[in-house]
XYZ file of C-alpha atoms in Angstrom:
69
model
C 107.242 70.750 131.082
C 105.928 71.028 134.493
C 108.541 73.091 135.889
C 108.044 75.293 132.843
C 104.382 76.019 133.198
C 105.354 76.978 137.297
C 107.652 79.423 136.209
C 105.548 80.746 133.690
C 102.620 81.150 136.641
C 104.968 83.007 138.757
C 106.007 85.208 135.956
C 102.193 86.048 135.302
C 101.561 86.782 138.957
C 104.552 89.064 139.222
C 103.320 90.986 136.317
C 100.098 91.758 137.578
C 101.345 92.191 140.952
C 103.924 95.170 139.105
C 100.363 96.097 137.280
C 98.377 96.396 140.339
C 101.427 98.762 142.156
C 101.461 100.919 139.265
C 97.530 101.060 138.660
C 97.260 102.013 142.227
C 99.860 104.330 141.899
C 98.065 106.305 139.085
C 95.047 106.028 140.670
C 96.743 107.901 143.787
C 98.379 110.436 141.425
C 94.993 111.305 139.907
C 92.805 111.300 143.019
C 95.171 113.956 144.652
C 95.371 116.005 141.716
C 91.479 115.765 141.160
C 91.161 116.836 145.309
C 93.438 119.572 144.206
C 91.408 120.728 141.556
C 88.459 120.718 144.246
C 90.456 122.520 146.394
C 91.476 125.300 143.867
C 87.887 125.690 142.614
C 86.312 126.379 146.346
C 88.842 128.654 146.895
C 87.855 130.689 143.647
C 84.107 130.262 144.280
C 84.065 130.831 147.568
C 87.204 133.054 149.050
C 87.745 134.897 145.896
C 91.520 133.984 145.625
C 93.654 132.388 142.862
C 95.201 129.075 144.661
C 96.259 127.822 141.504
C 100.549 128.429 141.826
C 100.407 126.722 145.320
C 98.258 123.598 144.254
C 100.546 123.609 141.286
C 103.554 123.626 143.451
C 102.332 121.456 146.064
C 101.198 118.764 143.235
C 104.261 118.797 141.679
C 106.115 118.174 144.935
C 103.961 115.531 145.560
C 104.357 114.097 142.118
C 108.053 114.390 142.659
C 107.826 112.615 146.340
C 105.769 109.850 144.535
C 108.265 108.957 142.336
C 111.106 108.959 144.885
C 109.803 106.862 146.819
């Protein structure tokens, strides 16, 4: 019984280690995408210029990198 409830305690701390990882994960995904948007919008405001195809590009590379690595 004792070894059981160990186990079990390990098994909940790896799963919210593995929760953690992927919450920070998202949170990474989101924060660059959100800086992207940012980006894009001074551009527009400010320079006058459509940026949208290269933060596209550049966001999905980066999405792509993430989940390489």
């Amino acid at each position: 019984s004792r070894s059981f409830s160990l186990s079990n305690t390990n098994n909940v701390s790896q799963m919210l280690t593995d929760f953690n990882k992927n919450f920070a994960h998202c949170v990474h995904v989101f924060s660059v995408y959100f800086i992207f948007n940012i980006i894009n919008f001074v551009c527009l405001r400010i320079f006058m210029f459509d940026s949208d195809t290269v933060v596209q590009m550049t966001f999905v590379h980066f999405l792509i990198w993430t989940v390489m690595t």
